[in-house]
CSV table of C-alpha atoms in Angstrom, one decimal:
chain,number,residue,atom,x,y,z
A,1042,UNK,CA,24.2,-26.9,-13.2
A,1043,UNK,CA,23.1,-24.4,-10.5
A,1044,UNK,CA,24.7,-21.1,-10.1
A,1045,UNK,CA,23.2,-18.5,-7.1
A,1046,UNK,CA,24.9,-15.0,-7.2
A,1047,UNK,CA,23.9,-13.3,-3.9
A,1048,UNK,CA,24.0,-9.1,-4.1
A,1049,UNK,CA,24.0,-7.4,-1.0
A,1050,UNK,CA,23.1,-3.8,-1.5
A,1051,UNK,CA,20.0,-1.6,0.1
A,1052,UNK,CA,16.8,-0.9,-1.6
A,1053,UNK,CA,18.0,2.5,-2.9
A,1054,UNK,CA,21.0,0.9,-4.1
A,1055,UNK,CA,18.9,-1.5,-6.2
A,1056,UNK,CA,16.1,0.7,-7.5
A,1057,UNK,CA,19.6,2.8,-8.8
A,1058,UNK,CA,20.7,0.0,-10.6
A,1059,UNK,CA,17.4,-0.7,-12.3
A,1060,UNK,CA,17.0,2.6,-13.6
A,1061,UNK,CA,13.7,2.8,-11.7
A,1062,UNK,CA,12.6,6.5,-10.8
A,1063,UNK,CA,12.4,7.7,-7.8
A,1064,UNK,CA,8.8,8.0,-6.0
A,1065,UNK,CA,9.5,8.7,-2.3
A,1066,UNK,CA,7.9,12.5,-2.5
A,1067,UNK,CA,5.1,10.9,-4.6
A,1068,UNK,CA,4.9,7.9,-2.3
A,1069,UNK,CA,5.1,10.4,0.9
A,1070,UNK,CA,2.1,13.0,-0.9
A,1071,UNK,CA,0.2,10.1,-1.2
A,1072,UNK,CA,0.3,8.5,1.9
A,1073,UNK,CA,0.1,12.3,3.8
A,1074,UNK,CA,-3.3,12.3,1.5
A,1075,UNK,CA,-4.5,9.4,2.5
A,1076,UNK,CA,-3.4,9.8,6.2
A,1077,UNK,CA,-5.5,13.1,6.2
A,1078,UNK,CA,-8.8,11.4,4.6
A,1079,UNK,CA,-8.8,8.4,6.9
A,1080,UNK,CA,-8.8,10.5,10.0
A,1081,UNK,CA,-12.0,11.7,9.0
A,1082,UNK,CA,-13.8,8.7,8.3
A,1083,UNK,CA,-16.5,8.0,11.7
A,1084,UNK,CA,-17.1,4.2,10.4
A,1085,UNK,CA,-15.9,1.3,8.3
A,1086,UNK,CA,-18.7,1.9,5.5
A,1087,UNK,CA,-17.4,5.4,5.7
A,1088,UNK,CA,-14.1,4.0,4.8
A,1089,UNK,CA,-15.4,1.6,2.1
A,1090,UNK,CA,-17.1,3.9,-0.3
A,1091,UNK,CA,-13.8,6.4,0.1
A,1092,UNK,CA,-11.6,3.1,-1.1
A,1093,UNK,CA,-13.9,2.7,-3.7
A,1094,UNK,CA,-13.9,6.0,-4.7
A,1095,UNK,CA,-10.0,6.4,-4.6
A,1096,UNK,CA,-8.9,3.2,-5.8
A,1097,UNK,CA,-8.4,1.6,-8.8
A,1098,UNK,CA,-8.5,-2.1,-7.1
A,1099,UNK,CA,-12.0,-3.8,-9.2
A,1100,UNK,CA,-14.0,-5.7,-7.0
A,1101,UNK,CA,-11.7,-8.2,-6.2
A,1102,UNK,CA,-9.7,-5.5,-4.6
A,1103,UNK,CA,-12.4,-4.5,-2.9
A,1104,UNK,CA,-12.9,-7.6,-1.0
A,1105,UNK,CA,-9.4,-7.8,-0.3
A,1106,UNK,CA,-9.9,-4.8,1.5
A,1107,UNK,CA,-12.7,-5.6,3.1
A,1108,UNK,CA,-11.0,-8.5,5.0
A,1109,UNK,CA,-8.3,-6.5,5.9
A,1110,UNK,CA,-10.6,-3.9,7.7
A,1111,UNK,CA,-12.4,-6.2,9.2
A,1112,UNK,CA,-9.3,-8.5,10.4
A,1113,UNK,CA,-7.7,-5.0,11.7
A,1114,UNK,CA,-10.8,-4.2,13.9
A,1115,UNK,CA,-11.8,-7.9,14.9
A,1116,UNK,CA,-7.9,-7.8,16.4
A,1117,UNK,CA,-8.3,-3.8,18.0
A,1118,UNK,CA,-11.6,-5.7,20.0
């Protein structure tokens, strides 16, 4: 037997329903934080070391970063 149940409700309404907190003015700090730090960053190794600094990703992450910088800029040429 299969059953599907389909809920149609909006993020907020679900995160309510969960019981999850709240994290918009933690998510909008962050992102204002990060926003600021970026804009002074001159070049991509600039940017690495920062992400390395900041976040708690591992090496793995780290690569996964990497080809996302490097995809972003090889699509901005």
């Amino acid at each position: 037997m299969k059953v599907n149940v389909e809920i149609d409700c909006t993020p907020e309404e679900a995160r309510r329903f969960l019981g999850l907190p709240d994290v918009s003015k933690a998510n909008e700090a962050y992102v204002e934080a990060m926003t600021k730090a970026v804009k002074g960053v001159g070049s991509i190794e600039q940017l690495q070391e920062m992400a390395k600094q900041i976040a708690p990703m591992g090496e793995m992450g780290m690569k996964f970063f990497q080809q996302f910088l490097q995809s972003g800029m090889g699509k901005a040429k």
